[in-house]
Coordinates of C-alpha atoms and ligand atoms in Angstrom, one line a residue:
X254 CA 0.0 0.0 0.0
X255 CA 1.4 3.0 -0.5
X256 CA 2.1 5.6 2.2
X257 CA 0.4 8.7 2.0
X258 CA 2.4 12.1 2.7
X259 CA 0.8 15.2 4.3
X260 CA 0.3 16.9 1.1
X261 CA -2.0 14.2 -0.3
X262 CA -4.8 15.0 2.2
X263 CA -5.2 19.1 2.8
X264 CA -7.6 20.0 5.4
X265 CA -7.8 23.8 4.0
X266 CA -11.1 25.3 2.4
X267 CA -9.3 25.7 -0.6
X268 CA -9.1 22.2 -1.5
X269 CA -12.7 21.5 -1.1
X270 CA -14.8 21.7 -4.3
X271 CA -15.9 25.2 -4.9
X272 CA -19.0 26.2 -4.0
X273 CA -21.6 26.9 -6.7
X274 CA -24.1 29.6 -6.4
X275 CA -26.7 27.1 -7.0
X276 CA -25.5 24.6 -4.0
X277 CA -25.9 27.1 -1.5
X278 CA -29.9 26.9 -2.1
X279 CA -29.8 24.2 0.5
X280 CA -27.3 24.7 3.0
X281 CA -28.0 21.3 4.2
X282 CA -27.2 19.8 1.0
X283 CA -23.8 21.6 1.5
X284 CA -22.4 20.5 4.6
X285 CA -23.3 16.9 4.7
X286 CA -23.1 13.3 2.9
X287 CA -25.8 12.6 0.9
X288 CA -25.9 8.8 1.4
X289 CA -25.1 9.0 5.1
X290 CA -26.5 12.3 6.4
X291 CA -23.1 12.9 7.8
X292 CA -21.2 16.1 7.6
X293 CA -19.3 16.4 4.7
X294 CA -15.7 16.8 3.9
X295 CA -16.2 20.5 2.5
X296 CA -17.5 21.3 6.5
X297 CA -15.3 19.1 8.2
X298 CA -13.0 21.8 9.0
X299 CA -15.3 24.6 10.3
X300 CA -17.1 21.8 12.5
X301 CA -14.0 20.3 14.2
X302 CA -13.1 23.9 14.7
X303 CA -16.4 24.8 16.5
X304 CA -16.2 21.5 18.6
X305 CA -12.8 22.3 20.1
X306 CA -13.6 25.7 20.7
X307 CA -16.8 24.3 22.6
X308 CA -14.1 22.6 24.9
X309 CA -14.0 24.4 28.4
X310 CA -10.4 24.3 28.7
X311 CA -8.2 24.6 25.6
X312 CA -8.7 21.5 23.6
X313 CA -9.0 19.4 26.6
X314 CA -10.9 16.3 26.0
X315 CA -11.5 16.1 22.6
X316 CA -10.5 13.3 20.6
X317 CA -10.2 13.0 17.1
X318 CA -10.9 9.1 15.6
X319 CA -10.9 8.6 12.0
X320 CA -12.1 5.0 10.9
X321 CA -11.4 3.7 7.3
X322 CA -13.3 0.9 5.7
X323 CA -10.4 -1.8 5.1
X324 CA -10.2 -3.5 1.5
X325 CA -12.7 -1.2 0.5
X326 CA -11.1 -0.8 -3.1
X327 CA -11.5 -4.8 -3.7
X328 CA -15.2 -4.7 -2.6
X329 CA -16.2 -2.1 -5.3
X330 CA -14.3 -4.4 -7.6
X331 CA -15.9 -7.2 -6.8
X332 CA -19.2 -6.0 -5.7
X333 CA -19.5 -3.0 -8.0
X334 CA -20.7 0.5 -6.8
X335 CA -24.0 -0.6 -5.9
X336 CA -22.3 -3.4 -3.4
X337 CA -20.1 -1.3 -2.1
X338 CA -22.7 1.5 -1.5
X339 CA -24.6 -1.2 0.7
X340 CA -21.4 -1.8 3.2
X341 CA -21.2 2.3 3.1
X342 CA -24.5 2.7 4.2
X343 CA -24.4 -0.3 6.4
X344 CA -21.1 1.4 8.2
X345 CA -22.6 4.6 8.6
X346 CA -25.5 3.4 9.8
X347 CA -23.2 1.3 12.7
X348 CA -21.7 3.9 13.8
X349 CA -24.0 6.1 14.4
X350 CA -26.0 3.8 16.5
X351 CA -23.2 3.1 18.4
X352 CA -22.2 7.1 19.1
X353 CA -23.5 9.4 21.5
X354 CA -25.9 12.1 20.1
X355 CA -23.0 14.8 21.4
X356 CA -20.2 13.4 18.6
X357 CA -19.7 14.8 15.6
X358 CA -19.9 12.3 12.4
X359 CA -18.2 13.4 9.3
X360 CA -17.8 11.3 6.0
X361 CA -14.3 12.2 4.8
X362 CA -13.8 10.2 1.5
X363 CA -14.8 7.2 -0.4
X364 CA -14.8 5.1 2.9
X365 CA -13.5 7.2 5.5
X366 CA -15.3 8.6 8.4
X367 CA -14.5 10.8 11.5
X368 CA -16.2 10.7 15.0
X369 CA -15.2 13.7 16.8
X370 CA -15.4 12.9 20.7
X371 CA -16.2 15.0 23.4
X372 CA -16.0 15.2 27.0
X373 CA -13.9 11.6 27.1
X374 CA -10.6 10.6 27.8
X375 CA -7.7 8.8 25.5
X376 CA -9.0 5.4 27.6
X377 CA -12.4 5.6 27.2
X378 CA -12.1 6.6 23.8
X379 CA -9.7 3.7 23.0
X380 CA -12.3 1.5 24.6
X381 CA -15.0 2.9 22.6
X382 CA -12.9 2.4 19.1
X383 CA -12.4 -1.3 20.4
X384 CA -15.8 -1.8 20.6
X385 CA -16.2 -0.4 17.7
X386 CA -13.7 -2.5 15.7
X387 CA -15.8 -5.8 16.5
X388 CA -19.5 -3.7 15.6
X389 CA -18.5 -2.5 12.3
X390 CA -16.9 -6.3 11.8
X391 CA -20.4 -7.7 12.0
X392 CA -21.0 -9.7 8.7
X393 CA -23.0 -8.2 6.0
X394 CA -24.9 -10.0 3.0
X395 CA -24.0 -8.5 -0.1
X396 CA -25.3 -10.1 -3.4
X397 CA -26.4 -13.3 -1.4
X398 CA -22.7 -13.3 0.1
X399 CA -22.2 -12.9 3.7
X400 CA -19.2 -10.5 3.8
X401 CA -16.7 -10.3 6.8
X402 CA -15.5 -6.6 6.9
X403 CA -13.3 -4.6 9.2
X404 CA -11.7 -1.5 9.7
X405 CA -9.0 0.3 11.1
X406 CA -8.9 3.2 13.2
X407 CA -6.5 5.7 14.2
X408 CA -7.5 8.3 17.5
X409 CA -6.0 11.3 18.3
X410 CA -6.0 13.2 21.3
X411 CA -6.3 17.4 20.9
X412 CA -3.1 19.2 22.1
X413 CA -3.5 22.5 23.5
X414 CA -3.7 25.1 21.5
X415 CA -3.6 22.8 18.4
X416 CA -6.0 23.2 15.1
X417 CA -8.3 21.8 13.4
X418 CA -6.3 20.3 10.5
X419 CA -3.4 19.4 12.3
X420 CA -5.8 17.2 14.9
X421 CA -7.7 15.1 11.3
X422 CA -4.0 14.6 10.1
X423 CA -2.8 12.7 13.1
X424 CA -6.1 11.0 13.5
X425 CA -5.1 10.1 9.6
X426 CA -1.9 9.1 10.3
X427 CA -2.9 7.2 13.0
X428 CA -5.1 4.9 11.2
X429 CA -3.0 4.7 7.6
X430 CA -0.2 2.7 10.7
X431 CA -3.4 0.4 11.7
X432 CA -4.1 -0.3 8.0
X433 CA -0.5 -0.8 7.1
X434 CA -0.2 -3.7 10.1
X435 CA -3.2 -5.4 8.1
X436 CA -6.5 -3.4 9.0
X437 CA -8.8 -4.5 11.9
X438 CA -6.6 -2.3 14.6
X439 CA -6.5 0.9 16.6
X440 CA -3.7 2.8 16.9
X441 CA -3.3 5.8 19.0
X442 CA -1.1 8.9 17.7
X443 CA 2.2 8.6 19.3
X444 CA 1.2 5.2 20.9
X445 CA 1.6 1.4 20.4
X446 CA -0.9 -0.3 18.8
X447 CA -3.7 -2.5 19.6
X448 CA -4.3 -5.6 17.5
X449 CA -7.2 -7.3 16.2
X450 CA -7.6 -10.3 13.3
X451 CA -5.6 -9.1 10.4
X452 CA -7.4 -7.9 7.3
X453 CA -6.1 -8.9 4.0
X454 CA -7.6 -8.8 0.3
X455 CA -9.4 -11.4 -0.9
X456 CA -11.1 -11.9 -4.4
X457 CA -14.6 -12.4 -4.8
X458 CA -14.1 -16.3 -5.0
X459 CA -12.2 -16.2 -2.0
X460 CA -14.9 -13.8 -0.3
X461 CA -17.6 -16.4 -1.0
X462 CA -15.5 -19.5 0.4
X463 CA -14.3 -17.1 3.5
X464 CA -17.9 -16.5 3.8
X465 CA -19.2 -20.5 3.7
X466 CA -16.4 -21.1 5.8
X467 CA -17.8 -19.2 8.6
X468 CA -21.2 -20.8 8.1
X469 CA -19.9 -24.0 8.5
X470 CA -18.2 -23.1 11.7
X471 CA -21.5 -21.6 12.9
X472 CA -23.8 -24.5 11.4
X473 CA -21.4 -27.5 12.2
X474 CA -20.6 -27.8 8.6
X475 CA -16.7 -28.8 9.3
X476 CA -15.5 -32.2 10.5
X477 CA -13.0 -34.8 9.5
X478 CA -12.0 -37.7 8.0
X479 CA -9.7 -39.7 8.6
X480 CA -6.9 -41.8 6.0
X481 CA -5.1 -44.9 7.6
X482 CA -1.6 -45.5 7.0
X483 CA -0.7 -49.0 6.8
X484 CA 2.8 -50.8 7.6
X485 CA 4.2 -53.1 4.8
X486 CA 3.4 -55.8 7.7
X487 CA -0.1 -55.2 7.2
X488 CA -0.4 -53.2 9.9
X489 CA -2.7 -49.6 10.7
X490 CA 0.5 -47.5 11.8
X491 CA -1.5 -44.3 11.6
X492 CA -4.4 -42.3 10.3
X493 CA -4.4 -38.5 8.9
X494 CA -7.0 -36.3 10.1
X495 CA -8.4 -34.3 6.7
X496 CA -10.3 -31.4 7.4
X497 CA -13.6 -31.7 5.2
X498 CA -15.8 -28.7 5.0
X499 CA -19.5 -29.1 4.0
X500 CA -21.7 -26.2 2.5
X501 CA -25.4 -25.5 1.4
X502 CA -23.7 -26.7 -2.7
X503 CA -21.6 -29.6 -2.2
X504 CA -18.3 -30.1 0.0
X505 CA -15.5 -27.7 -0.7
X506 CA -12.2 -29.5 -1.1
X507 CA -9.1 -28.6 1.7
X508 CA -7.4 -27.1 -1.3
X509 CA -10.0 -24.6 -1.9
X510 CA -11.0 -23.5 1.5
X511 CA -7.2 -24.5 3.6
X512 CA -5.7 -21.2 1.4
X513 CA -8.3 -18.9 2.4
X514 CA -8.3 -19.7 5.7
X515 CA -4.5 -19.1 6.3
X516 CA -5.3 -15.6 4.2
X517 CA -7.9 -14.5 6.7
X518 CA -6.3 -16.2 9.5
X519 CA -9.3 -18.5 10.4
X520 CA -6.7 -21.4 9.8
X521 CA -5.7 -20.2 13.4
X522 CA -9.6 -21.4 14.7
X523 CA -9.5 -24.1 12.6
X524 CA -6.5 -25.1 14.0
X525 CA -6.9 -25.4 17.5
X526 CA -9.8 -26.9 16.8
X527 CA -8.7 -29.5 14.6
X528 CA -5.5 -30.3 17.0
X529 CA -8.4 -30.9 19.8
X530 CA -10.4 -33.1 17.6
X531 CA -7.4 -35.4 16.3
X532 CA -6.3 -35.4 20.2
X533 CA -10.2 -37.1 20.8
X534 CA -9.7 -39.3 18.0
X535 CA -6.4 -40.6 19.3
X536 CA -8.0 -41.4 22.7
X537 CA -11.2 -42.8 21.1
X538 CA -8.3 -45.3 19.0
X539 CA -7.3 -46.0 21.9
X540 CA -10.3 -46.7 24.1
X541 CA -11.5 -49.3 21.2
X542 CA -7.9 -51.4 21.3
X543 CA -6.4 -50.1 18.5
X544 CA -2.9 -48.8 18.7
X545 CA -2.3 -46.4 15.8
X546 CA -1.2 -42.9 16.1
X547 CA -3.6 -40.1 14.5
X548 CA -1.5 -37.4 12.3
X549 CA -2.6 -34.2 12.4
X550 CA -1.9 -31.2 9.6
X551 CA 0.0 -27.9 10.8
X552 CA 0.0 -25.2 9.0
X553 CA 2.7 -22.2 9.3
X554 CA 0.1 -19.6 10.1
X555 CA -0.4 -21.5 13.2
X556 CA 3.2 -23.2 13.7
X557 CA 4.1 -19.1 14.0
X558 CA 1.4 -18.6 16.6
X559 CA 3.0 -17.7 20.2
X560 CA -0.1 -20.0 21.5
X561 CA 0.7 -23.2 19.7
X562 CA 2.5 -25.1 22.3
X563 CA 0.2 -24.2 24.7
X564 CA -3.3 -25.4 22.2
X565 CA -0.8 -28.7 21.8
X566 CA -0.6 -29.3 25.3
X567 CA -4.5 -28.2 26.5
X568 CA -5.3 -31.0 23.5
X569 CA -3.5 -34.0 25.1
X570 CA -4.5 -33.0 28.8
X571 CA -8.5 -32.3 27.4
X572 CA -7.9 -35.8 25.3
X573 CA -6.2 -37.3 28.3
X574 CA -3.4 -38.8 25.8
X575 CA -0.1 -39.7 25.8
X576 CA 2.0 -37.5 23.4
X577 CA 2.8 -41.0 21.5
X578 CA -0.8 -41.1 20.8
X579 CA -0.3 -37.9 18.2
X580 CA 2.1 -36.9 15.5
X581 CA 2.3 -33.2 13.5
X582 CA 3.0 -33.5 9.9
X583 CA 4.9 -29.9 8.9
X584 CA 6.4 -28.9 5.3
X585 CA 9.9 -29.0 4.4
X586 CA 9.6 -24.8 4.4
X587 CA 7.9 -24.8 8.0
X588 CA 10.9 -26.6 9.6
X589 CA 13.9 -24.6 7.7
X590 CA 11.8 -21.4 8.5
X591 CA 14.9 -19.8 10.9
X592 CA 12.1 -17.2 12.5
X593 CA 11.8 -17.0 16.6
X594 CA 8.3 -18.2 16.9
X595 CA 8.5 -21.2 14.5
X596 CA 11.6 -22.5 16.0
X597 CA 10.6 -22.3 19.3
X598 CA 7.4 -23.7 18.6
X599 CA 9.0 -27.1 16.9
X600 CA 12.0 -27.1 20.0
X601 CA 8.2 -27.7 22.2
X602 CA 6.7 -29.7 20.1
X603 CA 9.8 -31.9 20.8
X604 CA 10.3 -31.4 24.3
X605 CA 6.2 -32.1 24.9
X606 CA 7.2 -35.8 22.9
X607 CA 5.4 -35.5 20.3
X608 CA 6.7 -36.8 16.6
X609 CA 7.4 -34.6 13.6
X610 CA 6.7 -35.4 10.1
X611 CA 7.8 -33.7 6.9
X612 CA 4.9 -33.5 5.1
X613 CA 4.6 -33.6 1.3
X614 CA 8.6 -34.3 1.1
X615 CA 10.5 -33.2 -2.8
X616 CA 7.9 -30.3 -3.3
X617 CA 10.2 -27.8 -1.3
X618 CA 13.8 -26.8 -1.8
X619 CA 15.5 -28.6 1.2
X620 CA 17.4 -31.4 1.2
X621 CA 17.8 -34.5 3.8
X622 CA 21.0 -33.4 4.7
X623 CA 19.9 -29.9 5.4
X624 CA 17.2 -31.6 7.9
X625 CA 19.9 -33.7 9.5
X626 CA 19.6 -31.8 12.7
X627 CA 15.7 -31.5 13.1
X628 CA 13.5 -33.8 15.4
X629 CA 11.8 -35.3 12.6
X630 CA 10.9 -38.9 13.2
X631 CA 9.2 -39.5 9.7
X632 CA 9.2 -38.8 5.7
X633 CA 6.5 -38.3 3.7
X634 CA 6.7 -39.0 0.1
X635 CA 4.9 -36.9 -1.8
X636 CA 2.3 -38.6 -4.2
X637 CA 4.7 -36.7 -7.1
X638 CA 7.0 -39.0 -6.6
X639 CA 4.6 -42.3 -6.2
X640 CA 2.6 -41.3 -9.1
X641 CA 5.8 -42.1 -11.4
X642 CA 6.1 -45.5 -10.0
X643 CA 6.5 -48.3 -11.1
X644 CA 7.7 -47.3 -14.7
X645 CA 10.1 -44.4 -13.7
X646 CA 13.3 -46.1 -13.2
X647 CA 14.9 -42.5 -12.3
X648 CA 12.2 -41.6 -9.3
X649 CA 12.6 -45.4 -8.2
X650 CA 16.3 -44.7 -7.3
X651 CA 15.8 -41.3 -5.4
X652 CA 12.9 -43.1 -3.4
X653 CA 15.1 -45.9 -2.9
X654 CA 18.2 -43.6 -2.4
X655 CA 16.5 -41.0 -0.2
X656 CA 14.5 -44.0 1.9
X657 CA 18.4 -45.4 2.8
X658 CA 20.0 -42.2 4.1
X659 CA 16.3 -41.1 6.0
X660 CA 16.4 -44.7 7.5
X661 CA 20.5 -43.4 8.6
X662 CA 19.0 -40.6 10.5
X663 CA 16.6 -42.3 12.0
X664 CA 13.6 -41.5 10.6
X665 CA 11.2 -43.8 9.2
X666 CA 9.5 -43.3 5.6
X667 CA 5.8 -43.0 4.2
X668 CA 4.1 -43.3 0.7
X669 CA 1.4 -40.8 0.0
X670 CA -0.7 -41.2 -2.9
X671 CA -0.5 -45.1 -3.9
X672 CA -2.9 -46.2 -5.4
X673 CA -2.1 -49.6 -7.7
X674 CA -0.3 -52.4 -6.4
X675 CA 2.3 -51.8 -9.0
X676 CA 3.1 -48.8 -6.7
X677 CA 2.6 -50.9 -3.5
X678 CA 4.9 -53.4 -4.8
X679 CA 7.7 -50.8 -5.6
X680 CA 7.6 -48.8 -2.2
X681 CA 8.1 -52.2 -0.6
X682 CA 11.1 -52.8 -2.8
X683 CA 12.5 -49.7 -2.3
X684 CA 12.6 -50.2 1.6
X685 CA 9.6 -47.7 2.5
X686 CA 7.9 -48.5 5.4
X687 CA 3.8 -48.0 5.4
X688 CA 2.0 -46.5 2.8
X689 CA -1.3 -44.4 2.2
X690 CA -3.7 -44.1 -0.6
X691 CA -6.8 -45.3 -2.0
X692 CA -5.4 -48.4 -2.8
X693 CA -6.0 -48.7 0.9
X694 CA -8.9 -46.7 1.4
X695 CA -10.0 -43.1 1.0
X696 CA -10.2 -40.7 4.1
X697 CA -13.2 -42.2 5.9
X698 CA -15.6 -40.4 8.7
X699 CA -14.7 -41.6 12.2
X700 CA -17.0 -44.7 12.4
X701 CA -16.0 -45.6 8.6
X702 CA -12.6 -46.4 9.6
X703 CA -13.4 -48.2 13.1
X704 CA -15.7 -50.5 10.5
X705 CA -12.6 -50.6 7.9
X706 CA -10.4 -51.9 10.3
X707 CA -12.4 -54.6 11.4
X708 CA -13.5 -55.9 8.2
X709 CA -9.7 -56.2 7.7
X710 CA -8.9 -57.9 10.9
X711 CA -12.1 -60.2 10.4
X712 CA -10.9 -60.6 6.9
X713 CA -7.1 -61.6 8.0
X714 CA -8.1 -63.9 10.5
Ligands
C2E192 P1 -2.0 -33.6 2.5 O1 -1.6 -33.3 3.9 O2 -0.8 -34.0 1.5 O3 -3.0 -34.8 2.5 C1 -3.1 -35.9 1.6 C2 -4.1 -35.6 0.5 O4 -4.0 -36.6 -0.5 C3 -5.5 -35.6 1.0 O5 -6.3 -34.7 0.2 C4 -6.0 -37.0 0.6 O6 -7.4 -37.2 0.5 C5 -5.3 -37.2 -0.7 N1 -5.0 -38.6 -1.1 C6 -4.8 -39.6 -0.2 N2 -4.6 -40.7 -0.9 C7 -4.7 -40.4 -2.2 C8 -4.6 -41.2 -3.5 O7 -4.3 -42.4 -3.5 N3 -4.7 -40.5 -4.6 C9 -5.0 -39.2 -4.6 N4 -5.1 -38.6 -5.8 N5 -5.1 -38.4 -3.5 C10 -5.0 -39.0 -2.3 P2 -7.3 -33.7 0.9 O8 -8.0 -34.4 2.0 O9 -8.1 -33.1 -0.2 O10 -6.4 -32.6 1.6 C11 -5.6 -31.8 0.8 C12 -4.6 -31.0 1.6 O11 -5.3 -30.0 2.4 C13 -3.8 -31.8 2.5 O12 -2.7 -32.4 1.8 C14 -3.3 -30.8 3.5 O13 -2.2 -30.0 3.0 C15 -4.5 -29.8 3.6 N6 -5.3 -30.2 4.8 C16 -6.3 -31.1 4.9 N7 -6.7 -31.1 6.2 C17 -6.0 -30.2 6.9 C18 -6.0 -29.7 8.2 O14 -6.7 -30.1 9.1 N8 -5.1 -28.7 8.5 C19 -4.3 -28.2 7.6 N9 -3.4 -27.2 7.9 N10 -4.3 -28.6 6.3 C20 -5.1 -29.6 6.0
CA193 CA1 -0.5 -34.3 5.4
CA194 CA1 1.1 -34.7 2.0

């Protein structure tokens, strides 16, 4: 986003469109917004110099807070004018049922408004703009699509003696920092900021998936399945818990709705909850005699998370599991990320015992030598590399190759994505130890692959 500089916004009556004889007719008409009944820009000025003259004692408490709709730009884009006319109103109409009659509401731009506060100090105020952060987030149907918006909003306190322009700009400045740190913030002029979830710009595609997402969390639309892993002995080594989301037109596939979710953030819900609900599964394994580990998906919005180890931990206690009971599958990227967060997070994961997996291994950059020193436990193939089996006498020697030196350092080695037992038969030859894929079965639903396993067992003797 580019960063505005003082001279893009002037707060001087000459910048304002002139006035034409035949405006002044209704003088009404001239000092306020049309659509919102708000003052407008052109009398922004004179009113926020009448309201801190009105203060008793030289500017003193009056607060300036200027609130910009975030990724307004992509909702006209994707909504067109009449869309994004409906969140304007809808804004407006927010915020001034949720001010006092005493403030002042001015519509400065295209989605910019100011709330000029009186009698109230820098706390109150910032506990008002908090509040309001989480009203004007309310979701809004627009073209039969249940939008998520947010805002950002930057206060300013009036210094003595200090005038009308100067006390917008800060309040502009103030929230141009919110919306740089990724919208759905306050920030205070000359203080820290406060955060909130962090705004981003989807596309319309991704507004109606971010939108049936949060129905399915509200409806119970998201559960999941469950793929077993199975040991070249024959036997269920694990399962993998797949997050399956289920709307009003059909599923929507982890490829589709995963992205969006780590856009908006949701992933970090989605998460917790899914690390709570493969922790439940593992004890449920367990509790019906059968001694397989459940693998759960982590993703790097929420391996960066300062709260990871403790969600980890509050799983196994709420599951009442042993950390044997789960394993995290990451991505070759998540584990050579050298950031704080992340590397503190997979030094806990280790220290709470539970196992590491590299997930979707030879899609990244890294190589096994370059993972040497990591507590990884287990390699996963990815179904790239099976896909070319048993034909490819080039990817059967890296499997092969790879499987001997990840066996060397300890870790064992998974197939993902067989399917034939030509490709069976080769990741037994080249030394791989369990594989998964719909030659075994596809991800089933929790009582699907209780049933599965016994027909095998019953089947096997
Ligand atoms: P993944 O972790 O690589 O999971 C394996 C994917 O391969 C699953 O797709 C599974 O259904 C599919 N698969 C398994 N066997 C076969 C096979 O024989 N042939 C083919 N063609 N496909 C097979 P799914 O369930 O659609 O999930 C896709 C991706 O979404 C996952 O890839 C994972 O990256 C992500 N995902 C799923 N659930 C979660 C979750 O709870 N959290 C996170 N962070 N990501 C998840
Ligand atoms: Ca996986
Ligand atoms: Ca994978």
């Amino acid at each position: 986003m580019p960063i505005r500089r003082a001279t893009d916004r002037k707060y001087v009556a000459h910048a304002a469109r002139p006035i034409k004889p035949w405006a002044t007719e209704n003088a009404w008409m001239l000092h306020h917004d049309p659509m919102t009944g708000f003052v407008n820009r052109y009398a922004s000025l004179s009113k926020t110099e009448q309201w801190l003259k009105s203060a008793p004692d030289d500017n003193k408490n009056r607060i300036a807070m200027w609130i910009s709709i975030d990724r307004f730009k992509k909702i006209n884009e994707s909504f067109g004018h009449s869309g994004a006319d409906t969140l304007l109103i809808a804004t407006a109409q927010r915020i001034m049922q949720f001010s006092s009659k005493e403030n002042v509401l001015i519509r400065m731009g295209s989605a910019d408004f100011v709330i000029l506060l009186s009698e109230t100090n820098l706390d109150r105020a910032e506990e008002f703009g908090i509040q309001l952060l989480s009203v004007l987030a309310t979701p809004l149907p627009i073209d039969e699509i249940l939008v998520h918006p947010s805002v950002s909003i930057g206060l300013a306190e009036a210094l003595p003696g200090e005038n009308p322009s100067s006390i917008l700009e800060r309040s502009d400045y103030a929230m141009l920092d919110a919306e740089r740190r990724g919208g759905n913030q306050l920030e205070v002029a000359g203080r820290n900021h406060v955060v909130g979830r962090s705004g981003v710009q989807l596309a319309r595609e991704e507004l109606v998936i971010e939108s049936a997402l949060y129905h399915a969390i509200r409806t119970g639309g998201l559960d999941f399945h469950y793929q077993p892993i199975v040991g070249m002995d024959g036997n269920l080594v694990s399962v993998e818990a797949l997050m399956r989301c289920h709307t009003d037109s059909g599923p929507l596939p982890p490829e589709r709705f995963i992205p969006v979710a780590e856009k908006t953030g949701l992933i970090l819900r989605l998460g917790e909850w899914g690390m709570l609900q493969g922790a439940r599964f593992a004890s449920h394994l367990s509790k019906s005699g059968l001694n397989s580990m459940v693998s759960i998906n982590v993703s790097a919005a929420q391996l960066g998370s300062p709260n990871f180890i403790k969600t980890l931990h509050a799983s196994m206690i709420v599951s009442d599991i042993p950390p044997e009971c789960i394993e995290l599958e990451l991505t070759e990227s998540m584990l050579m990320d050298k950031s704080t967060t992340i590397q503190d997070n997979i030094r806990g994961i280790k220290e709470a015992g539970v196992a590491l997996a590299i997930d979707d291994f030879g899609t990244g950059f890294s190589c096994l030598a370059q993972l040497k020193d990591l507590p990884v436990t287990k390699l996963k193939f990815d179904s790239s590399f099976i896909r070319m089996l048993p034909q490819d006498d080039r990817t059967y020697a890296i499997i092969k190759s790879i499987t001997v030196l990840a066996h060397d350092l300890g870790m064992s080695v998974v197939a993902e994505g067989v399917e034939t037992v030509g490709q069976l038969e080769a990741c037994a030859a080249a030394g791989i130890d369990a594989t998964q894929g719909y030659y075994h079965s596809r991800p089933l639903t929790r009582s699907g692959l209780l049933l599965w396993e016994l027909n095998r067992k019953t089947a096997n003797g």
